[in-house]
Short mmCIF file of C-alpha atoms and ligand atoms in Angstrom, two decimals:
data_model
loop_
_atom_site.label_atom_id
_atom_site.label_comp_id
_atom_site.label_asym_id
_atom_site.label_seq_id
_atom_site.Cartn_x
_atom_site.Cartn_y
_atom_site.Cartn_z
CA MET C 1 -47.89 -54.90 43.25
CA GLU C 2 -47.34 -58.62 42.69
CA ASN C 3 -44.12 -58.88 40.69
CA LYS C 4 -43.87 -62.42 39.35
CA PHE C 5 -45.40 -63.11 35.97
CA ASP C 6 -45.48 -65.89 33.39
CA LEU C 7 -45.13 -63.31 30.64
CA ILE C 8 -43.89 -59.71 30.57
CA VAL C 9 -44.74 -57.76 27.44
CA LEU C 10 -42.64 -54.67 26.74
CA GLY C 11 -44.81 -52.19 24.84
CA GLY C 12 -48.59 -51.78 24.76
CA GLY C 13 -49.13 -51.10 21.06
CA PRO C 14 -51.11 -53.40 18.70
CA GLY C 15 -48.42 -56.10 18.87
CA GLY C 16 -48.18 -55.97 22.66
CA TYR C 17 -51.73 -55.40 23.90
CA ASN C 18 -53.27 -57.95 21.57
CA ALA C 19 -50.66 -60.59 22.45
CA ALA C 20 -51.17 -59.84 26.17
CA GLU C 21 -54.90 -60.44 25.85
CA ARG C 22 -54.36 -63.71 23.96
CA ALA C 23 -51.74 -64.85 26.49
CA ALA C 24 -54.02 -64.08 29.43
CA HIS C 25 -56.84 -66.03 27.77
CA GLY C 26 -54.35 -68.85 27.27
CA GLY C 27 -53.75 -68.96 31.03
CA LEU C 28 -50.51 -66.96 31.31
CA LYS C 29 -50.27 -64.44 34.12
CA THR C 30 -49.35 -61.40 32.05
CA LEU C 31 -47.89 -57.94 32.62
CA VAL C 32 -47.72 -55.20 29.96
CA ILE C 33 -45.28 -52.33 30.49
CA GLU C 34 -46.04 -49.16 28.51
CA GLU C 35 -44.15 -45.88 28.77
CA ARG C 36 -46.62 -43.63 26.91
CA GLU C 37 -50.22 -44.57 26.19
CA LEU C 38 -51.77 -47.98 25.56
CA GLY C 39 -52.47 -48.43 21.86
CA GLY C 40 -48.98 -47.35 20.79
CA VAL C 41 -48.19 -45.39 17.65
CA CYS C 42 -51.13 -46.90 15.76
CA LEU C 43 -53.78 -45.62 18.12
CA ASN C 44 -52.14 -42.44 19.39
CA GLU C 45 -50.12 -41.04 16.52
CA GLY C 46 -50.59 -43.24 13.47
CA CYS C 47 -53.39 -45.28 11.91
CA ILE C 48 -56.35 -44.00 13.90
CA PRO C 49 -55.65 -40.26 14.22
CA THR C 50 -54.79 -40.01 10.52
CA LYS C 51 -58.00 -41.79 9.56
CA THR C 52 -59.95 -39.34 11.72
CA LEU C 53 -58.34 -36.37 9.95
CA LEU C 54 -58.80 -37.94 6.53
CA TYR C 55 -62.49 -38.58 7.18
CA SER C 56 -63.05 -34.86 7.90
CA ALA C 57 -61.16 -34.05 4.71
CA LYS C 58 -63.36 -36.48 2.77
CA ILE C 59 -66.53 -34.77 4.02
CA LEU C 60 -65.08 -31.44 2.90
CA ASP C 61 -64.21 -32.92 -0.51
CA TYR C 62 -67.76 -34.21 -0.92
CA ALA C 63 -69.13 -30.79 -0.04
CA ASN C 64 -66.76 -28.96 -2.37
CA HIS C 65 -67.11 -31.30 -5.32
CA GLY C 66 -70.80 -32.19 -5.13
CA GLU C 67 -71.88 -30.29 -8.29
CA LYS C 68 -71.06 -33.26 -10.56
CA TYR C 69 -73.56 -35.25 -8.51
CA GLY C 70 -76.26 -32.57 -8.46
CA VAL C 71 -75.40 -31.20 -5.03
CA THR C 72 -74.38 -27.59 -4.59
CA THR C 73 -72.89 -26.50 -1.32
CA THR C 74 -71.66 -23.07 -0.42
CA GLY C 75 -69.37 -22.02 2.38
CA ALA C 76 -67.96 -25.45 3.28
CA LYS C 77 -64.74 -24.96 5.21
CA ILE C 78 -62.51 -26.85 7.57
CA ASP C 79 -62.19 -26.00 11.25
CA HIS C 80 -58.81 -27.63 11.81
CA ALA C 81 -58.82 -27.05 15.58
CA LYS C 82 -62.15 -28.86 15.78
CA VAL C 83 -60.85 -31.71 13.61
CA VAL C 84 -57.90 -32.14 16.01
CA GLU C 85 -60.25 -31.93 19.00
CA ARG C 86 -62.42 -34.70 17.55
CA LYS C 87 -59.29 -36.74 16.74
CA ASN C 88 -58.25 -36.48 20.40
CA LYS C 89 -61.70 -37.64 21.49
CA VAL C 90 -61.60 -40.64 19.16
CA VAL C 91 -58.11 -41.58 20.36
CA LYS C 92 -59.13 -41.22 24.01
CA THR C 93 -62.17 -43.45 23.51
CA LEU C 94 -60.12 -46.17 21.83
CA VAL C 95 -57.23 -45.98 24.31
CA SER C 96 -59.65 -46.44 27.18
CA GLY C 97 -61.13 -49.35 25.21
CA VAL C 98 -57.70 -51.02 25.20
CA ALA C 99 -57.34 -50.39 28.94
CA ALA C 100 -60.76 -51.99 29.49
CA LYS C 101 -59.70 -54.95 27.34
CA MET C 102 -56.59 -55.45 29.49
CA LYS C 103 -58.65 -55.28 32.65
CA GLY C 104 -61.26 -57.65 31.25
CA ALA C 105 -58.59 -60.21 30.35
CA GLY C 106 -56.89 -59.86 33.74
CA VAL C 107 -53.70 -58.36 32.29
CA THR C 108 -51.70 -56.14 34.67
CA VAL C 109 -50.51 -52.84 33.17
CA ALA C 110 -47.45 -50.99 34.53
CA ARG C 111 -46.53 -47.46 33.45
CA GLY C 112 -42.96 -46.50 32.60
CA THR C 113 -40.01 -47.68 30.54
CA GLY C 114 -39.26 -51.35 30.99
CA VAL C 115 -35.58 -52.30 30.88
CA ILE C 116 -34.37 -55.92 30.94
CA THR C 117 -31.86 -56.16 33.79
CA GLY C 118 -30.88 -59.81 33.67
CA LYS C 119 -31.78 -63.45 34.10
CA SER C 120 -33.36 -64.78 37.28
CA ALA C 121 -34.20 -68.22 38.60
CA ASP C 122 -37.71 -67.70 37.18
CA GLY C 123 -36.62 -66.34 33.83
CA PHE C 124 -35.84 -62.65 33.38
CA THR C 125 -35.94 -59.48 35.45
CA VAL C 126 -37.31 -56.23 34.13
CA LYS C 127 -37.03 -52.87 35.85
CA CYS C 128 -39.70 -50.23 35.45
CA GLY C 129 -39.16 -47.12 37.57
CA ASP C 130 -38.50 -48.34 41.10
CA ASP C 131 -40.20 -51.68 40.52
CA VAL C 132 -38.49 -54.90 39.50
CA TYR C 133 -40.59 -57.63 37.90
CA SER C 134 -39.69 -61.15 36.98
CA GLY C 135 -41.16 -63.06 34.07
CA SER C 136 -40.58 -66.62 32.86
CA LYS C 137 -41.08 -65.32 29.31
CA LEU C 138 -40.62 -61.96 27.62
CA LEU C 139 -42.28 -60.55 24.54
CA ILE C 140 -40.72 -57.40 23.08
CA CYS C 141 -43.12 -55.15 21.19
CA THR C 142 -41.40 -51.78 21.49
CA GLY C 143 -42.32 -50.64 17.97
CA SER C 144 -40.54 -48.11 15.81
CA GLU C 145 -39.76 -44.41 15.58
CA ALA C 146 -39.55 -41.89 12.77
CA VAL C 147 -36.20 -41.57 11.02
CA VAL C 148 -35.02 -37.98 10.63
CA PRO C 149 -32.27 -38.15 7.99
CA PRO C 150 -29.06 -36.17 8.51
CA ILE C 151 -29.96 -33.41 6.05
CA PRO C 152 -28.28 -30.11 7.06
CA GLY C 153 -30.75 -27.98 9.03
CA LEU C 154 -33.44 -30.68 9.28
CA ARG C 155 -32.84 -31.97 12.81
CA GLU C 156 -32.62 -28.38 14.13
CA SER C 157 -35.90 -27.64 12.35
CA VAL C 158 -37.58 -30.57 14.11
CA GLY C 159 -36.45 -28.91 17.35
CA THR C 160 -38.05 -25.57 16.46
CA GLY C 161 -41.28 -27.02 15.08
CA PHE C 162 -40.58 -25.91 11.49
CA ALA C 163 -40.26 -29.62 10.65
CA VAL C 164 -42.55 -32.28 12.12
CA THR C 165 -42.82 -36.07 12.07
CA ASN C 166 -45.96 -38.22 12.07
CA ARG C 167 -46.37 -37.43 15.79
CA GLU C 168 -46.37 -33.61 15.84
CA VAL C 169 -48.19 -33.20 12.52
CA LEU C 170 -51.35 -34.53 14.14
CA ASP C 171 -51.48 -31.79 16.75
CA LEU C 172 -50.85 -28.65 14.72
CA LYS C 173 -52.75 -25.76 16.31
CA GLU C 174 -53.34 -24.18 12.92
CA LEU C 175 -52.90 -25.14 9.31
CA PRO C 176 -49.73 -24.15 7.44
CA THR C 177 -49.96 -22.28 4.13
CA ARG C 178 -47.30 -24.23 2.23
CA VAL C 179 -46.03 -27.62 3.29
CA VAL C 180 -43.14 -29.63 1.89
CA VAL C 181 -43.42 -33.36 2.48
CA ILE C 182 -40.03 -35.11 2.42
CA GLY C 183 -40.68 -38.74 1.44
CA GLY C 184 -43.54 -39.88 -0.80
CA GLY C 185 -44.34 -43.09 1.11
CA VAL C 186 -47.51 -43.97 3.02
CA ILE C 187 -47.32 -41.34 5.77
CA GLY C 188 -46.28 -38.61 3.33
CA LEU C 189 -49.11 -39.39 0.91
CA GLU C 190 -51.85 -39.68 3.51
CA MET C 191 -50.89 -36.35 5.08
CA ALA C 192 -50.39 -34.74 1.64
CA SER C 193 -53.96 -35.85 0.92
CA TYR C 194 -55.27 -34.19 4.09
CA PHE C 195 -53.39 -30.94 3.53
CA ASN C 196 -54.44 -30.79 -0.12
CA SER C 197 -58.13 -31.31 0.72
CA VAL C 198 -58.11 -28.56 3.33
CA GLY C 199 -56.50 -26.03 1.00
CA VAL C 200 -52.81 -26.13 1.91
CA ASP C 201 -50.25 -25.85 -0.91
CA VAL C 202 -48.40 -29.22 -0.96
CA THR C 203 -45.10 -30.28 -2.53
CA VAL C 204 -43.87 -33.86 -2.15
CA ILE C 205 -40.14 -34.45 -2.60
CA GLU C 206 -39.24 -38.11 -3.10
CA MET C 207 -35.80 -39.51 -3.80
CA LEU C 208 -37.03 -42.45 -5.90
CA ASP C 209 -38.64 -41.92 -9.30
CA LYS C 210 -42.04 -43.14 -8.09
CA ILE C 211 -44.28 -42.51 -5.09
CA ALA C 212 -45.84 -45.10 -2.76
CA GLY C 213 -42.80 -47.35 -2.36
CA PRO C 214 -43.38 -50.97 -3.38
CA THR C 215 -46.91 -50.32 -4.69
CA ASP C 216 -47.53 -51.54 -8.27
CA ALA C 217 -45.98 -48.92 -10.59
CA GLU C 218 -49.12 -48.29 -12.67
CA ILE C 219 -51.22 -47.80 -9.53
CA SER C 220 -48.60 -45.40 -8.09
CA LYS C 221 -48.83 -43.40 -11.29
CA ILE C 222 -52.64 -43.25 -11.20
CA LEU C 223 -52.47 -42.08 -7.58
CA GLN C 224 -49.88 -39.46 -8.47
CA ASN C 225 -51.97 -38.21 -11.42
CA ASN C 226 -55.07 -37.89 -9.23
CA TYR C 227 -53.23 -35.71 -6.74
CA ALA C 228 -51.32 -33.76 -9.40
CA LYS C 229 -54.70 -32.84 -10.94
CA ARG C 230 -55.75 -31.54 -7.55
CA GLY C 231 -52.66 -29.35 -7.33
CA VAL C 232 -50.12 -31.42 -5.37
CA LYS C 233 -46.64 -30.93 -6.81
CA PHE C 234 -44.43 -34.00 -7.02
CA ILE C 235 -40.67 -33.70 -7.32
CA LEU C 236 -39.37 -37.20 -7.90
CA GLY C 237 -35.83 -38.53 -8.22
CA ALA C 238 -34.64 -35.61 -6.08
CA LYS C 239 -32.14 -35.36 -3.24
CA VAL C 240 -32.98 -32.97 -0.42
CA THR C 241 -29.73 -31.15 0.37
CA GLU C 242 -30.63 -28.55 2.99
CA VAL C 243 -33.37 -27.01 5.08
CA THR C 244 -33.06 -23.29 5.70
CA GLY C 245 -34.89 -20.68 7.77
CA ASP C 246 -37.92 -21.21 9.95
CA ARG C 247 -41.71 -21.25 9.84
CA LYS C 248 -41.79 -17.60 8.80
CA ASN C 249 -39.09 -17.65 6.16
CA GLY C 250 -38.14 -21.23 5.40
CA ALA C 251 -37.30 -23.38 2.41
CA VAL C 252 -36.24 -26.88 1.39
CA LYS C 253 -33.38 -27.14 -1.09
CA TYR C 254 -33.03 -30.14 -3.36
CA GLU C 255 -30.92 -31.39 -6.24
CA LYS C 256 -32.46 -32.87 -9.33
CA ASP C 257 -30.76 -33.59 -12.65
CA GLY C 258 -27.66 -31.75 -11.48
CA LYS C 259 -29.55 -28.56 -10.62
CA THR C 260 -30.26 -27.13 -7.17
CA GLU C 261 -33.72 -25.71 -6.58
CA SER C 262 -35.56 -24.47 -3.53
CA VAL C 263 -39.21 -24.71 -2.38
CA PRO C 264 -40.36 -22.09 0.13
CA CYS C 265 -42.65 -23.41 2.89
CA ASP C 266 -43.86 -22.78 6.42
CA LEU C 267 -43.97 -26.46 7.43
CA ILE C 268 -41.96 -29.58 6.60
CA LEU C 269 -43.27 -33.09 7.18
CA VAL C 270 -40.49 -35.65 7.47
CA SER C 271 -41.82 -39.03 6.37
CA THR C 272 -38.73 -40.88 5.20
CA GLY C 273 -39.37 -44.17 6.97
CA ARG C 274 -39.19 -45.64 10.47
CA ARG C 275 -36.61 -47.57 12.43
CA PRO C 276 -37.15 -50.28 15.07
CA ARG C 277 -36.97 -49.07 18.69
CA SER C 278 -34.62 -51.55 20.28
CA ALA C 279 -32.10 -49.32 22.09
CA GLY C 280 -32.11 -48.68 25.83
CA ILE C 281 -34.23 -51.69 26.80
CA GLY C 282 -31.40 -53.95 27.98
CA LEU C 283 -31.27 -56.35 25.02
CA GLU C 284 -27.46 -56.56 25.27
CA THR C 285 -27.72 -57.58 28.95
CA VAL C 286 -29.28 -60.89 27.97
CA GLY C 287 -27.76 -61.18 24.48
CA VAL C 288 -30.75 -60.62 22.17
CA LEU C 289 -29.30 -60.14 18.69
CA THR C 290 -30.28 -57.24 16.46
CA GLU C 291 -29.42 -56.27 12.90
CA ARG C 292 -29.61 -52.57 12.00
CA ALA C 293 -31.74 -52.02 15.13
CA ALA C 294 -34.23 -54.78 14.17
CA ILE C 295 -34.52 -57.70 16.61
CA LYS C 296 -33.77 -60.91 14.73
CA THR C 297 -36.69 -63.34 14.95
CA ASP C 298 -37.63 -66.62 13.34
CA GLU C 299 -41.03 -67.38 11.79
CA ARG C 300 -42.50 -67.95 15.25
CA GLY C 301 -41.20 -64.71 16.73
CA ARG C 302 -38.39 -66.34 18.72
CA THR C 303 -35.32 -64.17 19.28
CA SER C 304 -31.76 -65.46 19.70
CA VAL C 305 -32.45 -65.97 23.44
CA PRO C 306 -34.73 -68.87 24.46
CA GLY C 307 -37.67 -67.48 26.45
CA ILE C 308 -37.66 -64.12 24.66
CA TRP C 309 -39.91 -63.39 21.66
CA ALA C 310 -40.39 -60.18 19.64
CA ALA C 311 -43.30 -59.01 17.48
CA GLY C 312 -44.32 -55.95 15.49
CA ASP C 313 -42.26 -53.08 14.05
CA VAL C 314 -39.29 -53.86 16.32
CA ASN C 315 -38.46 -56.91 14.19
CA GLY C 316 -38.20 -54.64 11.12
CA LYS C 317 -40.09 -57.07 8.86
CA ILE C 318 -43.36 -55.44 7.78
CA MET C 319 -44.14 -52.30 9.77
CA LEU C 320 -47.92 -52.48 9.85
CA ALA C 321 -50.22 -52.68 12.87
CA HIS C 322 -52.10 -55.70 11.51
CA THR C 323 -48.81 -57.55 10.98
CA ALA C 324 -47.94 -56.80 14.60
CA TYR C 325 -51.27 -58.24 15.79
CA ARG C 326 -50.63 -61.47 13.98
CA GLU C 327 -46.96 -61.75 14.94
CA GLY C 328 -47.88 -61.24 18.60
CA GLU C 329 -50.49 -63.98 18.35
CA VAL C 330 -48.04 -66.38 16.73
CA ALA C 331 -45.47 -65.68 19.46
CA VAL C 332 -48.08 -66.44 22.13
CA SER C 333 -49.10 -69.63 20.31
CA ASP C 334 -45.46 -70.69 20.38
CA MET C 335 -45.24 -69.98 24.12
CA LEU C 336 -48.33 -72.14 24.63
CA GLY C 337 -47.01 -74.95 22.43
CA ILE C 338 -49.54 -74.40 19.64
CA ALA C 339 -48.33 -74.73 16.03
CA ASP C 340 -48.87 -71.41 14.27
CA ARG C 341 -47.14 -69.11 11.79
CA VAL C 342 -47.56 -65.74 10.08
CA ASP C 343 -48.46 -65.97 6.40
CA TYR C 344 -46.41 -63.02 5.20
CA ARG C 345 -47.47 -63.57 1.57
CA SER C 346 -51.03 -62.56 2.23
CA ILE C 347 -50.69 -59.44 4.39
CA PRO C 348 -52.74 -56.66 2.82
CA SER C 349 -51.56 -53.07 2.75
CA VAL C 350 -53.63 -49.94 2.29
CA ILE C 351 -52.96 -46.30 1.53
CA TYR C 352 -55.92 -44.28 2.82
CA THR C 353 -55.74 -41.58 0.19
CA ASN C 354 -58.75 -40.67 -1.92
CA PRO C 355 -58.80 -42.79 -4.12
CA GLU C 356 -57.67 -45.52 -1.75
CA VAL C 357 -55.04 -48.09 -2.65
CA GLY C 358 -55.32 -51.69 -1.47
CA SER C 359 -52.71 -54.33 -2.26
CA VAL C 360 -51.96 -57.88 -1.32
CA GLY C 361 -49.40 -60.41 -2.49
CA GLU C 362 -47.08 -60.28 -5.46
CA THR C 363 -46.94 -57.53 -8.06
CA LEU C 364 -45.75 -58.66 -11.48
CA ASP C 365 -42.38 -57.03 -10.73
CA SER C 366 -41.96 -58.70 -7.32
CA ALA C 367 -43.01 -62.07 -8.79
CA LYS C 368 -40.42 -61.71 -11.55
CA ALA C 369 -37.77 -60.68 -9.01
CA THR C 370 -38.39 -63.88 -7.04
CA GLY C 371 -38.39 -66.04 -10.15
CA ILE C 372 -42.12 -66.82 -10.17
CA ASP C 373 -43.61 -67.32 -13.62
CA ALA C 374 -46.57 -64.93 -13.40
CA GLU C 375 -48.84 -62.79 -15.55
CA GLU C 376 -51.08 -59.84 -14.71
CA HIS C 377 -54.57 -58.88 -15.84
CA THR C 378 -55.90 -55.36 -15.42
CA LEU C 379 -59.52 -54.26 -15.41
CA SER C 380 -60.96 -50.77 -15.14
CA LEU C 381 -63.22 -50.36 -12.12
CA ARG C 382 -65.68 -48.84 -14.56
CA TYR C 383 -66.83 -52.43 -15.12
CA SER C 384 -68.55 -52.00 -11.76
CA GLY C 385 -71.94 -50.27 -11.93
CA ARG C 386 -71.58 -48.94 -8.42
CA TYR C 387 -68.16 -47.49 -9.21
CA VAL C 388 -69.56 -45.62 -12.23
CA ALA C 389 -72.53 -44.38 -10.19
CA GLU C 390 -70.30 -42.99 -7.47
CA ASN C 391 -67.18 -41.86 -9.34
CA GLU C 392 -67.60 -39.26 -12.09
CA GLY C 393 -64.50 -39.56 -14.27
CA GLY C 394 -62.99 -42.20 -12.00
CA ASP C 395 -59.84 -43.93 -13.28
CA GLY C 396 -59.58 -46.77 -10.75
CA ILE C 397 -58.29 -50.19 -11.75
CA VAL C 398 -57.85 -53.65 -10.31
CA LYS C 399 -54.93 -55.87 -11.23
CA ILE C 400 -54.82 -59.59 -10.69
CA VAL C 401 -51.45 -61.34 -10.67
CA VAL C 402 -51.68 -65.09 -11.30
CA GLY C 403 -49.23 -67.94 -11.66
CA LYS C 404 -48.89 -68.80 -15.37
CA GLU C 405 -49.13 -72.53 -14.94
CA HIS C 406 -51.94 -73.06 -12.41
CA LYS C 407 -53.69 -69.66 -12.65
CA ASN C 408 -53.53 -69.36 -8.88
CA VAL C 409 -54.08 -65.89 -7.41
CA LEU C 410 -50.71 -64.48 -6.28
CA GLY C 411 -51.64 -60.85 -5.84
CA VAL C 412 -54.45 -58.31 -6.15
CA HIS C 413 -53.81 -54.57 -6.45
CA MET C 414 -56.47 -51.97 -6.58
CA ILE C 415 -56.94 -48.21 -6.66
CA GLY C 416 -60.44 -46.83 -6.18
CA SER C 417 -63.28 -46.51 -3.74
CA TYR C 418 -63.55 -49.06 -0.91
CA ALA C 419 -60.20 -50.67 -1.88
CA SER C 420 -59.27 -50.59 1.82
CA GLU C 421 -62.28 -52.73 2.74
CA ILE C 422 -62.30 -54.96 -0.32
CA ILE C 423 -58.69 -56.05 -0.09
CA TYR C 424 -59.22 -58.49 2.76
CA GLY C 425 -61.33 -60.70 0.47
CA ALA C 426 -58.44 -60.72 -1.99
CA ALA C 427 -56.06 -61.54 0.88
CA MET C 428 -58.12 -64.68 1.51
CA MET C 429 -57.75 -65.68 -2.14
CA VAL C 430 -53.98 -65.33 -1.85
CA ALA C 431 -53.80 -67.03 1.56
CA ARG C 432 -55.95 -69.96 0.42
CA GLU C 433 -54.04 -70.18 -2.89
CA MET C 434 -57.30 -70.00 -4.81
CA ARG C 435 -57.28 -70.47 -8.53
CA VAL C 436 -59.05 -68.17 -10.98
CA SER C 437 -61.66 -70.93 -11.52
CA ASP C 438 -62.39 -71.02 -7.75
CA VAL C 439 -63.02 -67.27 -7.57
CA ARG C 440 -65.28 -67.39 -10.63
CA ARG C 441 -67.59 -69.72 -8.71
CA LEU C 442 -67.94 -67.30 -5.79
CA VAL C 443 -70.94 -64.99 -5.66
CA PHE C 444 -70.14 -61.30 -5.04
CA PRO C 445 -72.79 -58.77 -3.95
CA HIS C 446 -74.30 -56.62 -6.71
CA PRO C 447 -73.93 -53.74 -7.23
CA SER C 448 -70.54 -53.39 -5.62
CA VAL C 449 -67.06 -52.24 -6.50
CA CYS C 450 -65.62 -55.61 -5.45
CA GLU C 451 -67.48 -57.24 -8.36
CA ALA C 452 -64.68 -55.90 -10.57
CA ILE C 453 -62.43 -58.57 -9.05
CA ARG C 454 -64.82 -61.32 -10.11
CA GLU C 455 -65.20 -59.78 -13.56
CA ALA C 456 -61.41 -59.57 -13.92
CA MET C 457 -61.21 -63.32 -13.26
CA PHE C 458 -63.35 -63.94 -16.36
CA GLN C 459 -60.88 -61.97 -18.51
CA ILE C 460 -58.13 -64.48 -17.68
CA ASN C 461 -57.79 -67.36 -20.16
P1 NAI Q 1 -42.17 -45.32 3.86
O1 NAI Q 1 -41.06 -46.28 3.94
O2 NAI Q 1 -43.53 -45.76 3.48
O3 NAI Q 1 -41.78 -44.15 2.82
C1 NAI Q 1 -40.64 -43.35 2.96
C2 NAI Q 1 -40.33 -42.71 1.62
O4 NAI Q 1 -39.34 -41.72 1.83
C3 NAI Q 1 -39.77 -43.69 0.59
O5 NAI Q 1 -40.48 -43.55 -0.61
C4 NAI Q 1 -38.30 -43.26 0.46
O6 NAI Q 1 -37.81 -43.46 -0.83
C5 NAI Q 1 -38.40 -41.78 0.78
N1 NAI Q 1 -37.16 -41.17 1.29
C6 NAI Q 1 -36.31 -41.67 2.20
N2 NAI Q 1 -35.32 -40.77 2.45
C7 NAI Q 1 -35.59 -39.68 1.69
C8 NAI Q 1 -34.96 -38.41 1.52
N3 NAI Q 1 -33.86 -38.07 2.18
N4 NAI Q 1 -35.51 -37.53 0.64
C9 NAI Q 1 -36.63 -37.84 -0.05
N5 NAI Q 1 -37.26 -39.03 0.09
C10 NAI Q 1 -36.76 -39.94 0.95
O7 NAI Q 1 -42.15 -44.58 5.27
P2 NAI Q 1 -43.23 -43.64 5.97
O8 NAI Q 1 -44.16 -43.05 5.00
O9 NAI Q 1 -42.43 -42.75 6.85
O10 NAI Q 1 -44.07 -44.68 6.84
C11 NAI Q 1 -43.41 -45.42 7.87
C12 NAI Q 1 -44.09 -46.72 8.15
O11 NAI Q 1 -45.38 -46.54 8.65
C13 NAI Q 1 -44.16 -47.59 6.93
O12 NAI Q 1 -43.62 -48.84 7.25
C14 NAI Q 1 -45.61 -47.68 6.65
O13 NAI Q 1 -45.95 -48.95 6.14
C15 NAI Q 1 -46.27 -47.40 7.99
N6 NAI Q 1 -47.55 -46.72 7.76
C16 NAI Q 1 -48.59 -47.44 7.27
C17 NAI Q 1 -49.78 -46.82 6.99
C18 NAI Q 1 -50.90 -47.61 6.40
O14 NAI Q 1 -50.85 -48.82 6.45
N7 NAI Q 1 -51.90 -46.99 5.83
C19 NAI Q 1 -49.98 -45.39 7.21
C20 NAI Q 1 -48.80 -44.74 7.67
C21 NAI Q 1 -47.66 -45.41 7.95
#
């Protein structure tokens, strides 16, 4: 294989494969090195597989709760093995799509772990198996991995399969009876949603006193109430102290308000956050600086070493696939001498529960914390005819956060149907610094749930 490249990309996840395609289109001779499968965590063990599972769960929910809408179904049940089989098919299709994209763009793909071995006359050398490549530029997109906290018994339980992370949970051969989810963040909530829909007893133990991390507090509470009504147990403000036993006779012990309690279970999902994967790839050989495993980058993705950029989860900024896409693009722009930057203020985030949560920009709390003079306006989604038609007893809301002085849109936060798809429109409002008066002049489709955003703008004086 030819071994001299203009750009070597370490990691073929969303950050890496997308940047490689852009770089190749920009005229750079590009190599991507991937040790597992193209598509990375997002495609193989994250965003896409979970959405496949959650879609099956949604169909089951519709079947089981159709009476309110005049539809009676009997005998609806989940075939988990079939759900996993379909998930594997979806993943395979999309992974081969990425491979085809690479081929179409003329990007070379090498399989194995790439390790930076030093500087060369042409730039840098990278070893992958027995092959040594040289690249004038490097882009590091090695992603992140699940953190398994040092709780007594937990790491051993991951070894025996009693505890699983986001990776193994997607390939369970059969459903557990009782699952304890440690960590009520995005992964924990999406999987709690799946397990709850398919009839598994679910307990979420979270150390903070709210679920869903930085999500607006009122929206977190609505989400929690929706799942509590469906039988999910939430233990908040609790410290997990020990994991005992195994799949047959196991339990999770926790401390709350000075008391120790125990929840029996036959599966534990560990979803307590992720850490950048920066070890073992030779960063120290060339002097790339890291801070708590995250590669330090500037706003254009440049690391501390000229000629080396980093994008995606490995920089520890915002661990989302769509952030990685954009960061990779900005890094490539910089390599090509094009002015570009990531607008971190307007990156949307979604929790694919049912109801969905979509957020972008400042919450009132985050605005206050950064000293921005802001106010928030909340509207029930029941102002939307379509929402009422499709959501018996729905309690969704949309919140608009605006600057007090100019009434510019700083943030939009929503819980309810289609929030995942609607939020990009709100992201444009934040990115373009639109004022309330600008949004009022836009025409939204009717009937639609997104109309609630427009309506909310008219409630702001
Ligand atoms: P997370 O950071 O979203 O949530 C972890 C939660 O665990 C936090 O609420 C934290 O307080 C809690 N926690 C930490 N240690 C704990 C302990 N010992 N006991 C109890 N609770 C503890 O991390 P998560 O859910 O693992 O997700 C990882 C990354 O993947 C995130 O950056 C997330 O944004 C991304 N992701 C995004 C998705 C999406 O966009 N829909 C879906 C899934 C993951």
